[in-house]
């Protein structure tokens, strides 16, 4: 199976980091970006000042504002924000070939429908072969060539293993799985829980509270995963627990840093207004709470984050509400 030409759709930090890794590994890479300045920066200065500043990019990396250039590749990585996946995929699909691999790298749940990205793509690009790439990774680390390990999920084992081999390299280790739902769900939920972890940090609640938050947040992740048919070992793996630990443990995470700002008393509008990159957890929280309600899954931490983001409760009241819940057996 020949996978030498890779199209990467999304010129943000993560899309650029993946494109950089692939270029350094000797693949032919074309990166689509919506912003004209980003395309120009990558092609002429070999940098992405807006989304990945301070990192020199491989001169072989080519950027474009034409989706057709990516559609001609052997495989396509979809790395746009989760809430834009439907629109981008609908534009992309007519330009692609039946069976062409489409690797979704966006981490989120569609706010308007409560659907995972795989479900969205089944509706908008049904003739393409879906895969999912997710796991504990900061874009700047990966772009600098620091070691990382991710999970690549695909129901077609032969294609999944081929993608893992061609998209990975010595510094980016990829493990194959056929559990698309589990891999997707972990990447989406950790963003919501990372906002909660940031609030704990911003309020100065201490390491014990942080550990409790991550543990009980993981319990929510497992419960929803079970309801949606994800395998327990997937939730315990890189794309579940691994990504949760990373994202809840460092302000390098956009979601955790947003939560920290909320915990320190800043408003959501002021935090988002100062950012150029999307903070996925803000949009995923509502979808997760909706999905949990439909599946009758108890997710009090996620619900509290959603209520804070909507302005229905204060940070202090949300914390008080969680701490005053009835005592129960640990699940």
PDB file of C-alpha atoms in Angstrom:
ATOM      1  CA  UNK A   1       0.000   0.000   0.000  1.00  0.00           C
ATOM      2  CA  UNK A   2       1.609   3.260  -1.139  1.00  0.00           C
ATOM      3  CA  UNK A   3       1.226   6.196   1.249  1.00  0.00           C
ATOM      4  CA  UNK A   4       3.921   8.692   0.296  1.00  0.00           C
ATOM      5  CA  UNK A   5       1.968  11.877  -0.420  1.00  0.00           C
ATOM      6  CA  UNK A   6       0.154  13.271   2.600  1.00  0.00           C
ATOM      7  CA  UNK A   7      -2.344  16.117   2.631  1.00  0.00           C
ATOM      8  CA  UNK A   8      -2.791  17.916   5.949  1.00  0.00           C
ATOM      9  CA  UNK A   9      -5.904  20.080   6.274  1.00  0.00           C
ATOM     10  CA  UNK A  10      -5.551  22.703   8.987  1.00  0.00           C
ATOM     11  CA  UNK A  11      -2.724  25.189   9.434  1.00  0.00           C
ATOM     12  CA  UNK A  12      -3.036  25.552  13.203  1.00  0.00           C
ATOM     13  CA  UNK A  13      -0.445  24.385  15.709  1.00  0.00           C
ATOM     14  CA  UNK A  14      -1.270  20.671  15.579  1.00  0.00           C
ATOM     15  CA  UNK A  15      -1.697  20.500  11.817  1.00  0.00           C
ATOM     16  CA  UNK A  16       1.611  22.284  11.316  1.00  0.00           C
ATOM     17  CA  UNK A  17       3.374  20.023  13.825  1.00  0.00           C
ATOM     18  CA  UNK A  18       2.130  16.875  12.089  1.00  0.00           C
ATOM     19  CA  UNK A  19       3.072  18.243   8.670  1.00  0.00           C
ATOM     20  CA  UNK A  20       6.534  19.123   9.982  1.00  0.00           C
ATOM     21  CA  UNK A  21       7.039  15.614  11.360  1.00  0.00           C
ATOM     22  CA  UNK A  22       5.980  14.028   8.091  1.00  0.00           C
ATOM     23  CA  UNK A  23       8.228  16.314   6.053  1.00  0.00           C
ATOM     24  CA  UNK A  24      11.228  15.494   8.245  1.00  0.00           C
ATOM     25  CA  UNK A  25      10.436  11.795   7.796  1.00  0.00           C
ATOM     26  CA  UNK A  26      10.804  12.244   4.042  1.00  0.00           C
ATOM     27  CA  UNK A  27       7.145  12.252   3.055  1.00  0.00           C
ATOM     28  CA  UNK A  28       5.780  14.599   0.399  1.00  0.00           C
ATOM     29  CA  UNK A  29       3.504  16.906   2.383  1.00  0.00           C
ATOM     30  CA  UNK A  30       1.113  19.669   1.413  1.00  0.00           C
ATOM     31  CA  UNK A  31      -0.530  21.654   4.207  1.00  0.00           C
ATOM     32  CA  UNK A  32      -3.822  23.503   3.638  1.00  0.00           C
ATOM     33  CA  UNK A  33      -4.397  26.646   5.693  1.00  0.00           C
ATOM     34  CA  UNK A  34      -7.328  29.023   5.588  1.00  0.00           C
ATOM     35  CA  UNK A  35      -5.249  32.115   6.416  1.00  0.00           C
ATOM     36  CA  UNK A  36      -3.304  33.677   3.533  1.00  0.00           C
ATOM     37  CA  UNK A  37      -0.627  35.005   5.906  1.00  0.00           C
ATOM     38  CA  UNK A  38      -0.016  31.504   7.267  1.00  0.00           C
ATOM     39  CA  UNK A  39       0.369  30.048   3.769  1.00  0.00           C
ATOM     40  CA  UNK A  40       2.815  32.802   2.879  1.00  0.00           C
ATOM     41  CA  UNK A  41       4.788  32.430   6.108  1.00  0.00           C
ATOM     42  CA  UNK A  42       5.249  28.685   5.646  1.00  0.00           C
ATOM     43  CA  UNK A  43       6.235  28.905   1.978  1.00  0.00           C
ATOM     44  CA  UNK A  44       8.530  31.921   2.132  1.00  0.00           C
ATOM     45  CA  UNK A  45       9.834  32.112   5.707  1.00  0.00           C
ATOM     46  CA  UNK A  46       9.369  28.457   6.735  1.00  0.00           C
ATOM     47  CA  UNK A  47       7.644  29.417   9.961  1.00  0.00           C
ATOM     48  CA  UNK A  48       4.077  29.624  11.263  1.00  0.00           C
ATOM     49  CA  UNK A  49       4.223  32.781  13.337  1.00  0.00           C
ATOM     50  CA  UNK A  50       0.500  32.865  14.117  1.00  0.00           C
ATOM     51  CA  UNK A  51      -0.002  29.344  15.457  1.00  0.00           C
ATOM     52  CA  UNK A  52       3.396  27.753  16.101  1.00  0.00           C
ATOM     53  CA  UNK A  53       5.859  30.584  16.736  1.00  0.00           C
ATOM     54  CA  UNK A  54       9.541  30.055  17.360  1.00  0.00           C
ATOM     55  CA  UNK A  55       9.860  26.793  15.412  1.00  0.00           C
ATOM     56  CA  UNK A  56      11.724  26.572  12.114  1.00  0.00           C
ATOM     57  CA  UNK A  57       9.850  24.459   9.577  1.00  0.00           C
ATOM     58  CA  UNK A  58      11.359  22.108   7.023  1.00  0.00           C
ATOM     59  CA  UNK A  59      11.729  23.956   3.673  1.00  0.00           C
ATOM     60  CA  UNK A  60      10.226  20.908   1.925  1.00  0.00           C
ATOM     61  CA  UNK A  61       6.884  21.574   3.626  1.00  0.00           C
ATOM     62  CA  UNK A  62       4.530  23.237   1.135  1.00  0.00           C
ATOM     63  CA  UNK A  63       1.444  25.204   2.169  1.00  0.00           C
ATOM     64  CA  UNK A  64      -1.585  25.961   0.014  1.00  0.00           C
ATOM     65  CA  UNK A  65      -5.014  27.567   0.190  1.00  0.00           C
ATOM     66  CA  UNK A  66      -6.444  25.075  -2.326  1.00  0.00           C
ATOM     67  CA  UNK A  67      -8.167  21.981  -0.939  1.00  0.00           C
ATOM     68  CA  UNK A  68      -7.668  20.264  -4.283  1.00  0.00           C
ATOM     69  CA  UNK A  69      -3.941  20.037  -3.607  1.00  0.00           C
ATOM     70  CA  UNK A  70      -4.599  17.988  -0.456  1.00  0.00           C
ATOM     71  CA  UNK A  71      -7.326  15.899  -2.083  1.00  0.00           C
ATOM     72  CA  UNK A  72      -4.811  14.469  -4.562  1.00  0.00           C
ATOM     73  CA  UNK A  73      -2.701  12.918  -1.771  1.00  0.00           C
ATOM     74  CA  UNK A  74      -2.476   9.218  -0.901  1.00  0.00           C
ATOM     75  CA  UNK A  75      -3.930   9.969   2.546  1.00  0.00           C
ATOM     76  CA  UNK A  76      -5.473  13.057   4.120  1.00  0.00           C
ATOM     77  CA  UNK A  77      -5.160  14.253   7.713  1.00  0.00           C
ATOM     78  CA  UNK A  78      -8.120  16.372   8.836  1.00  0.00           C
ATOM     79  CA  UNK A  79      -6.773  18.689  11.549  1.00  0.00           C
ATOM     80  CA  UNK A  80      -9.221  21.597  11.482  1.00  0.00           C
ATOM     81  CA  UNK A  81     -11.162  22.494  14.676  1.00  0.00           C
ATOM     82  CA  UNK A  82     -13.867  19.976  15.528  1.00  0.00           C
ATOM     83  CA  UNK A  83     -16.724  22.424  15.023  1.00  0.00           C
ATOM     84  CA  UNK A  84     -15.540  23.070  11.446  1.00  0.00           C
ATOM     85  CA  UNK A  85     -15.110  19.417  10.439  1.00  0.00           C
ATOM     86  CA  UNK A  86     -18.553  19.078   8.861  1.00  0.00           C
ATOM     87  CA  UNK A  87     -18.175  22.121   6.621  1.00  0.00           C
ATOM     88  CA  UNK A  88     -14.611  21.327   5.568  1.00  0.00           C
ATOM     89  CA  UNK A  89     -15.383  17.655   4.896  1.00  0.00           C
ATOM     90  CA  UNK A  90     -18.450  18.553   2.814  1.00  0.00           C
ATOM     91  CA  UNK A  91     -16.260  20.762   0.614  1.00  0.00           C
ATOM     92  CA  UNK A  92     -13.452  18.207   0.468  1.00  0.00           C
ATOM     93  CA  UNK A  93     -15.426  15.021  -0.240  1.00  0.00           C
ATOM     94  CA  UNK A  94     -16.358  15.715  -3.891  1.00  0.00           C
ATOM     95  CA  UNK A  95     -12.686  16.205  -4.695  1.00  0.00           C
ATOM     96  CA  UNK A  96     -11.544  12.837  -3.253  1.00  0.00           C
ATOM     97  CA  UNK A  97     -11.468   9.201  -4.409  1.00  0.00           C
ATOM     98  CA  UNK A  98     -13.577   6.323  -3.048  1.00  0.00           C
ATOM     99  CA  UNK A  99     -11.668   4.466  -0.355  1.00  0.00           C
ATOM    100  CA  UNK A 100      -9.112   7.246   0.102  1.00  0.00           C
ATOM    101  CA  UNK A 101      -7.869   7.262   3.732  1.00  0.00           C
ATOM    102  CA  UNK A 102      -9.116  10.196   5.810  1.00  0.00           C
ATOM    103  CA  UNK A 103      -7.450  10.477   9.221  1.00  0.00           C
ATOM    104  CA  UNK A 104      -9.386  12.715  11.603  1.00  0.00           C
ATOM    105  CA  UNK A 105      -7.107  14.449  14.103  1.00  0.00           C
ATOM    106  CA  UNK A 106      -9.672  16.898  15.510  1.00  0.00           C
ATOM    107  CA  UNK A 107     -10.587  16.272  19.154  1.00  0.00           C
ATOM    108  CA  UNK A 108     -14.153  17.160  19.977  1.00  0.00           C
ATOM    109  CA  UNK A 109     -17.860  16.463  19.754  1.00  0.00           C
ATOM    110  CA  UNK A 110     -20.039  18.440  17.358  1.00  0.00           C
ATOM    111  CA  UNK A 111     -21.877  20.980  19.477  1.00  0.00           C
ATOM    112  CA  UNK A 112     -24.982  21.229  17.305  1.00  0.00           C
ATOM    113  CA  UNK A 113     -25.650  17.478  17.106  1.00  0.00           C
ATOM    114  CA  UNK A 114     -23.711  15.749  19.901  1.00  0.00           C
ATOM    115  CA  UNK A 115     -22.023  13.534  17.283  1.00  0.00           C
ATOM    116  CA  UNK A 116     -18.450  12.316  17.303  1.00  0.00           C
ATOM    117  CA  UNK A 117     -16.247  13.289  14.376  1.00  0.00           C
ATOM    118  CA  UNK A 118     -16.500   9.801  12.898  1.00  0.00           C
ATOM    119  CA  UNK A 119     -20.280  10.117  12.769  1.00  0.00           C
ATOM    120  CA  UNK A 120     -20.002  13.531  11.136  1.00  0.00           C
ATOM    121  CA  UNK A 121     -17.636  12.176   8.493  1.00  0.00           C
ATOM    122  CA  UNK A 122     -19.848   9.148   7.844  1.00  0.00           C
ATOM    123  CA  UNK A 123     -22.490  11.666   6.769  1.00  0.00           C
ATOM    124  CA  UNK A 124     -20.283  14.091   4.856  1.00  0.00           C
ATOM    125  CA  UNK A 125     -17.569  11.852   3.342  1.00  0.00           C
ATOM    126  CA  UNK A 126     -19.116   8.351   3.339  1.00  0.00           C
ATOM    127  CA  UNK A 127     -16.985   6.964   0.490  1.00  0.00           C
ATOM    128  CA  UNK A 128     -13.675   7.691   2.222  1.00  0.00           C
ATOM    129  CA  UNK A 129     -12.015   5.221   4.624  1.00  0.00           C
ATOM    130  CA  UNK A 130     -11.952   6.694   8.119  1.00  0.00           C
ATOM    131  CA  UNK A 131      -9.127   6.562  10.648  1.00  0.00           C
ATOM    132  CA  UNK A 132      -8.558   8.484  13.880  1.00  0.00           C
ATOM    133  CA  UNK A 133      -5.265   9.790  15.308  1.00  0.00           C
ATOM    134  CA  UNK A 134      -5.222  10.855  18.943  1.00  0.00           C
ATOM    135  CA  UNK A 135      -3.142  10.702  22.102  1.00  0.00           C
ATOM    136  CA  UNK A 136      -1.007  12.709  24.542  1.00  0.00           C
ATOM    137  CA  UNK A 137       0.814  15.322  22.491  1.00  0.00           C
ATOM    138  CA  UNK A 138       1.580  19.011  22.564  1.00  0.00           C
ATOM    139  CA  UNK A 139       2.124  20.492  19.126  1.00  0.00           C
ATOM    140  CA  UNK A 140       5.310  22.340  20.065  1.00  0.00           C
ATOM    141  CA  UNK A 141       6.889  19.154  21.465  1.00  0.00           C
ATOM    142  CA  UNK A 142       6.089  17.133  18.351  1.00  0.00           C
ATOM    143  CA  UNK A 143       7.236  19.903  16.005  1.00  0.00           C
ATOM    144  CA  UNK A 144      10.584  20.064  17.845  1.00  0.00           C
ATOM    145  CA  UNK A 145      11.075  16.332  17.378  1.00  0.00           C
ATOM    146  CA  UNK A 146      10.604  15.408  21.047  1.00  0.00           C
ATOM    147  CA  UNK A 147       9.397  11.818  21.633  1.00  0.00           C
ATOM    148  CA  UNK A 148       5.640  11.163  21.679  1.00  0.00           C
ATOM    149  CA  UNK A 149       3.311   8.187  21.239  1.00  0.00           C
ATOM    150  CA  UNK A 150      -0.222   8.245  19.800  1.00  0.00           C
ATOM    151  CA  UNK A 151      -2.964   5.813  18.844  1.00  0.00           C
ATOM    152  CA  UNK A 152      -4.140   5.408  15.267  1.00  0.00           C
ATOM    153  CA  UNK A 153      -7.534   3.712  14.987  1.00  0.00           C
ATOM    154  CA  UNK A 154      -8.893   2.173  11.792  1.00  0.00           C
ATOM    155  CA  UNK A 155     -11.315  -0.709  11.318  1.00  0.00           C
ATOM    156  CA  UNK A 156      -9.320  -1.974   8.343  1.00  0.00           C
ATOM    157  CA  UNK A 157      -6.292  -3.583  10.022  1.00  0.00           C
ATOM    158  CA  UNK A 158      -4.138  -3.627   6.910  1.00  0.00           C
ATOM    159  CA  UNK A 159      -4.741   0.054   6.236  1.00  0.00           C
ATOM    160  CA  UNK A 160      -4.400   0.962   9.912  1.00  0.00           C
ATOM    161  CA  UNK A 161      -1.013  -0.669  10.214  1.00  0.00           C
ATOM    162  CA  UNK A 162       0.138   0.905   6.937  1.00  0.00           C
ATOM    163  CA  UNK A 163      -0.944   4.350   8.124  1.00  0.00           C
ATOM    164  CA  UNK A 164       0.776   3.869  11.480  1.00  0.00           C
ATOM    165  CA  UNK A 165       3.998   2.976   9.694  1.00  0.00           C
ATOM    166  CA  UNK A 166       3.863   5.828   7.170  1.00  0.00           C
ATOM    167  CA  UNK A 167       2.642   8.590   9.502  1.00  0.00           C
ATOM    168  CA  UNK A 168       4.946   7.687  12.375  1.00  0.00           C
ATOM    169  CA  UNK A 169       8.702   7.938  12.652  1.00  0.00           C
ATOM    170  CA  UNK A 170      11.424   7.357  15.260  1.00  0.00           C
ATOM    171  CA  UNK A 171      10.227  10.256  17.413  1.00  0.00           C
ATOM    172  CA  UNK A 172       6.474   9.791  16.879  1.00  0.00           C
ATOM    173  CA  UNK A 173       5.481   6.236  17.766  1.00  0.00           C
ATOM    174  CA  UNK A 174       2.018   5.150  16.602  1.00  0.00           C
ATOM    175  CA  UNK A 175       0.047   2.214  18.006  1.00  0.00           C
ATOM    176  CA  UNK A 176      -2.735   0.674  15.912  1.00  0.00           C
ATOM    177  CA  UNK A 177      -6.274   0.036  17.213  1.00  0.00           C
ATOM    178  CA  UNK A 178      -9.638  -0.771  15.662  1.00  0.00           C
ATOM    179  CA  UNK A 179     -11.625   1.033  18.407  1.00  0.00           C
ATOM    180  CA  UNK A 180     -12.486   4.305  16.662  1.00  0.00           C
ATOM    181  CA  UNK A 181     -15.123   5.345  19.185  1.00  0.00           C
ATOM    182  CA  UNK A 182     -12.824   4.850  22.175  1.00  0.00           C
ATOM    183  CA  UNK A 183      -9.943   6.746  20.580  1.00  0.00           C
ATOM    184  CA  UNK A 184     -12.214   9.620  19.544  1.00  0.00           C
ATOM    185  CA  UNK A 185     -14.008   9.861  22.857  1.00  0.00           C
ATOM    186  CA  UNK A 186     -10.881  10.107  24.979  1.00  0.00           C
ATOM    187  CA  UNK A 187      -9.530  12.984  22.912  1.00  0.00           C
ATOM    188  CA  UNK A 188     -12.814  14.872  23.141  1.00  0.00           C
ATOM    189  CA  UNK A 189     -13.572  14.404  26.840  1.00  0.00           C
ATOM    190  CA  UNK A 190     -10.102  15.246  28.103  1.00  0.00           C
ATOM    191  CA  UNK A 191     -10.539  18.811  26.820  1.00  0.00           C
ATOM    192  CA  UNK A 192     -13.577  19.367  29.042  1.00  0.00           C
ATOM    193  CA  UNK A 193     -11.915  17.770  32.049  1.00  0.00           C
ATOM    194  CA  UNK A 194      -8.754  19.815  31.478  1.00  0.00           C
ATOM    195  CA  UNK A 195     -10.802  22.999  31.945  1.00  0.00           C
ATOM    196  CA  UNK A 196     -11.893  21.620  35.322  1.00  0.00           C
ATOM    197  CA  UNK A 197      -8.277  20.782  36.185  1.00  0.00           C
ATOM    198  CA  UNK A 198      -7.249  24.318  35.282  1.00  0.00           C
ATOM    199  CA  UNK A 199      -9.953  25.749  37.549  1.00  0.00           C
ATOM    200  CA  UNK A 200      -8.616  23.640  40.426  1.00  0.00           C
ATOM    201  CA  UNK A 201      -5.125  24.970  39.746  1.00  0.00           C
ATOM    202  CA  UNK A 202      -6.269  28.562  39.314  1.00  0.00           C
ATOM    203  CA  UNK A 203      -8.153  28.440  42.623  1.00  0.00           C
ATOM    204  CA  UNK A 204      -5.032  27.134  44.367  1.00  0.00           C
ATOM    205  CA  UNK A 205      -6.832  24.040  45.641  1.00  0.00           C
ATOM    206  CA  UNK A 206      -3.680  21.929  45.848  1.00  0.00           C
ATOM    207  CA  UNK A 207      -2.229  18.731  44.435  1.00  0.00           C
ATOM    208  CA  UNK A 208      -4.619  16.448  46.319  1.00  0.00           C
ATOM    209  CA  UNK A 209      -7.636  18.124  44.729  1.00  0.00           C
ATOM    210  CA  UNK A 210      -5.962  17.954  41.315  1.00  0.00           C
ATOM    211  CA  UNK A 211      -5.387  14.205  41.673  1.00  0.00           C
ATOM    212  CA  UNK A 212      -8.995  13.677  42.774  1.00  0.00           C
ATOM    213  CA  UNK A 213     -10.284  15.702  39.830  1.00  0.00           C
ATOM    214  CA  UNK A 214      -8.297  13.683  37.275  1.00  0.00           C
ATOM    215  CA  UNK A 215      -9.326  10.368  38.838  1.00  0.00           C
ATOM    216  CA  UNK A 216     -13.016  11.165  39.077  1.00  0.00           C
ATOM    217  CA  UNK A 217     -12.890  12.758  35.635  1.00  0.00           C
ATOM    218  CA  UNK A 218     -11.483   9.537  34.272  1.00  0.00           C
ATOM    219  CA  UNK A 219     -14.393   7.688  35.875  1.00  0.00           C
ATOM    220  CA  UNK A 220     -16.745   9.900  33.846  1.00  0.00           C
ATOM    221  CA  UNK A 221     -14.749   9.153  30.713  1.00  0.00           C
ATOM    222  CA  UNK A 222     -14.995   5.410  31.323  1.00  0.00           C
ATOM    223  CA  UNK A 223     -18.739   5.539  32.015  1.00  0.00           C
ATOM    224  CA  UNK A 224     -19.539   7.378  28.797  1.00  0.00           C
ATOM    225  CA  UNK A 225     -17.121   5.168  26.877  1.00  0.00           C
ATOM    226  CA  UNK A 226     -18.921   2.069  28.124  1.00  0.00           C
ATOM    227  CA  UNK A 227     -22.284   3.528  27.109  1.00  0.00           C
ATOM    228  CA  UNK A 228     -21.011   4.211  23.579  1.00  0.00           C
ATOM    229  CA  UNK A 229     -19.332   0.828  23.128  1.00  0.00           C
ATOM    230  CA  UNK A 230     -15.686   1.844  23.603  1.00  0.00           C
ATOM    231  CA  UNK A 231     -13.353  -0.830  24.946  1.00  0.00           C
ATOM    232  CA  UNK A 232     -12.015  -0.376  28.526  1.00  0.00           C
ATOM    233  CA  UNK A 233      -8.435  -0.942  27.400  1.00  0.00           C
ATOM    234  CA  UNK A 234      -8.757   1.924  24.922  1.00  0.00           C
ATOM    235  CA  UNK A 235      -9.910   4.281  27.663  1.00  0.00           C
ATOM    236  CA  UNK A 236      -6.920   3.139  29.772  1.00  0.00           C
ATOM    237  CA  UNK A 237      -4.536   3.730  26.880  1.00  0.00           C
ATOM    238  CA  UNK A 238      -2.748   6.636  25.217  1.00  0.00           C
ATOM    239  CA  UNK A 239      -5.834   8.259  23.715  1.00  0.00           C
ATOM    240  CA  UNK A 240      -7.791   8.063  26.969  1.00  0.00           C
ATOM    241  CA  UNK A 241      -5.933   8.149  30.269  1.00  0.00           C
ATOM    242  CA  UNK A 242      -2.667   9.191  28.627  1.00  0.00           C
ATOM    243  CA  UNK A 243      -4.120  12.276  26.964  1.00  0.00           C
ATOM    244  CA  UNK A 244      -6.108  13.123  30.106  1.00  0.00           C
ATOM    245  CA  UNK A 245      -2.997  13.088  32.301  1.00  0.00           C
ATOM    246  CA  UNK A 246      -1.056  15.278  29.879  1.00  0.00           C
ATOM    247  CA  UNK A 247      -3.789  17.824  29.276  1.00  0.00           C
ATOM    248  CA  UNK A 248      -4.794  18.138  32.923  1.00  0.00           C
ATOM    249  CA  UNK A 249      -1.197  18.442  34.086  1.00  0.00           C
ATOM    250  CA  UNK A 250       0.269  21.334  32.131  1.00  0.00           C
ATOM    251  CA  UNK A 251      -0.771  24.943  31.397  1.00  0.00           C
ATOM    252  CA  UNK A 252       0.737  24.328  27.945  1.00  0.00           C
ATOM    253  CA  UNK A 253      -2.735  22.897  27.281  1.00  0.00           C
ATOM    254  CA  UNK A 254      -5.095  25.566  25.946  1.00  0.00           C
ATOM    255  CA  UNK A 255      -7.972  23.989  27.842  1.00  0.00           C
ATOM    256  CA  UNK A 256      -6.164  23.820  31.164  1.00  0.00           C
ATOM    257  CA  UNK A 257      -4.835  27.350  30.825  1.00  0.00           C
ATOM    258  CA  UNK A 258      -8.359  28.592  30.106  1.00  0.00           C
ATOM    259  CA  UNK A 259      -9.639  26.845  33.218  1.00  0.00           C
ATOM    260  CA  UNK A 260      -6.818  28.313  35.269  1.00  0.00           C
ATOM    261  CA  UNK A 261      -7.773  31.816  34.105  1.00  0.00           C
ATOM    262  CA  UNK A 262     -11.406  31.171  35.062  1.00  0.00           C
ATOM    263  CA  UNK A 263     -10.273  29.941  38.468  1.00  0.00           C
ATOM    264  CA  UNK A 264      -8.314  33.165  38.939  1.00  0.00           C
ATOM    265  CA  UNK A 265     -11.409  35.234  38.251  1.00  0.00           C
ATOM    266  CA  UNK A 266     -11.067  36.131  34.568  1.00  0.00           C
ATOM    267  CA  UNK A 267     -14.137  36.041  32.351  1.00  0.00           C
ATOM    268  CA  UNK A 268     -14.550  33.530  29.545  1.00  0.00           C
ATOM    269  CA  UNK A 269     -14.951  36.317  26.995  1.00  0.00           C
ATOM    270  CA  UNK A 270     -11.695  37.993  27.980  1.00  0.00           C
ATOM    271  CA  UNK A 271      -9.730  34.730  27.788  1.00  0.00           C
ATOM    272  CA  UNK A 272     -11.115  33.699  24.401  1.00  0.00           C
ATOM    273  CA  UNK A 273     -10.769  37.225  23.035  1.00  0.00           C
ATOM    274  CA  UNK A 274      -7.016  37.117  23.555  1.00  0.00           C
ATOM    275  CA  UNK A 275      -6.509  33.823  21.680  1.00  0.00           C
ATOM    276  CA  UNK A 276      -5.954  32.998  18.022  1.00  0.00           C
ATOM    277  CA  UNK A 277      -6.291  29.227  18.473  1.00  0.00           C
ATOM    278  CA  UNK A 278      -9.532  27.384  19.233  1.00  0.00           C
ATOM    279  CA  UNK A 279     -10.050  25.996  22.751  1.00  0.00           C
ATOM    280  CA  UNK A 280     -12.054  22.889  21.870  1.00  0.00           C
ATOM    281  CA  UNK A 281     -13.309  22.101  25.378  1.00  0.00           C
ATOM    282  CA  UNK A 282     -15.441  25.253  25.438  1.00  0.00           C
ATOM    283  CA  UNK A 283     -17.572  23.909  22.584  1.00  0.00           C
ATOM    284  CA  UNK A 284     -17.334  20.216  23.420  1.00  0.00           C
ATOM    285  CA  UNK A 285     -18.664  20.660  26.979  1.00  0.00           C
ATOM    286  CA  UNK A 286     -22.218  21.346  25.830  1.00  0.00           C
ATOM    287  CA  UNK A 287     -22.163  18.406  23.418  1.00  0.00           C
ATOM    288  CA  UNK A 288     -20.792  16.043  26.060  1.00  0.00           C
ATOM    289  CA  UNK A 289     -23.479  16.986  28.571  1.00  0.00           C
ATOM    290  CA  UNK A 290     -26.129  16.509  25.889  1.00  0.00           C
ATOM    291  CA  UNK A 291     -24.697  13.113  24.946  1.00  0.00           C
ATOM    292  CA  UNK A 292     -24.467  12.032  28.588  1.00  0.00           C
ATOM    293  CA  UNK A 293     -28.117  12.957  29.085  1.00  0.00           C
ATOM    294  CA  UNK A 294     -29.182  10.922  26.060  1.00  0.00           C
ATOM    295  CA  UNK A 295     -27.242   7.891  27.336  1.00  0.00           C
ATOM    296  CA  UNK A 296     -28.267   8.470  30.973  1.00  0.00           C
ATOM    297  CA  UNK A 297     -24.658   8.654  32.111  1.00  0.00           C
ATOM    298  CA  UNK A 298     -23.794  10.620  35.247  1.00  0.00           C
ATOM    299  CA  UNK A 299     -21.026  13.156  34.547  1.00  0.00           C
ATOM    300  CA  UNK A 300     -21.114  15.790  37.321  1.00  0.00           C
ATOM    301  CA  UNK A 301     -17.680  17.317  36.621  1.00  0.00           C
ATOM    302  CA  UNK A 302     -18.405  17.793  32.928  1.00  0.00           C
ATOM    303  CA  UNK A 303     -21.835  19.204  33.773  1.00  0.00           C
ATOM    304  CA  UNK A 304     -20.259  21.674  36.213  1.00  0.00           C
ATOM    305  CA  UNK A 305     -17.777  22.845  33.561  1.00  0.00           C
ATOM    306  CA  UNK A 306     -20.623  23.342  31.098  1.00  0.00           C
ATOM    307  CA  UNK A 307     -22.625  25.352  33.646  1.00  0.00           C
ATOM    308  CA  UNK A 308     -19.622  27.592  34.391  1.00  0.00           C
ATOM    309  CA  UNK A 309     -18.961  28.211  30.684  1.00  0.00           C
ATOM    310  CA  UNK A 310     -22.601  29.097  30.133  1.00  0.00           C
ATOM    311  CA  UNK A 311     -22.508  31.519  33.070  1.00  0.00           C
ATOM    312  CA  UNK A 312     -25.279  29.689  34.946  1.00  0.00           C
ATOM    313  CA  UNK A 313     -23.135  29.139  38.064  1.00  0.00           C
ATOM    314  CA  UNK A 314     -20.003  30.722  39.483  1.00  0.00           C
ATOM    315  CA  UNK A 315     -16.779  28.784  39.865  1.00  0.00           C
ATOM    316  CA  UNK A 316     -17.155  28.794  43.658  1.00  0.00           C
ATOM    317  CA  UNK A 317     -20.756  27.572  43.519  1.00  0.00           C
ATOM    318  CA  UNK A 318     -19.845  24.807  41.060  1.00  0.00           C
ATOM    319  CA  UNK A 319     -17.051  23.609  43.346  1.00  0.00           C
ATOM    320  CA  UNK A 320     -19.348  23.719  46.370  1.00  0.00           C
ATOM    321  CA  UNK A 321     -21.962  21.726  44.478  1.00  0.00           C
ATOM    322  CA  UNK A 322     -19.490  18.988  43.560  1.00  0.00           C
ATOM    323  CA  UNK A 323     -18.076  18.753  47.085  1.00  0.00           C
ATOM    324  CA  UNK A 324     -21.531  18.513  48.660  1.00  0.00           C
ATOM    325  CA  UNK A 325     -22.695  15.575  46.549  1.00  0.00           C
ATOM    326  CA  UNK A 326     -23.861  12.531  48.575  1.00  0.00           C
ATOM    327  CA  UNK A 327     -21.187  10.047  49.618  1.00  0.00           C
ATOM    328  CA  UNK A 328     -21.133   6.893  47.471  1.00  0.00           C
ATOM    329  CA  UNK A 329     -19.107   3.820  46.650  1.00  0.00           C
ATOM    330  CA  UNK A 330     -16.198   4.418  44.287  1.00  0.00           C
ATOM    331  CA  UNK A 331     -16.907   3.135  40.791  1.00  0.00           C
TER     332      UNK A 331
END
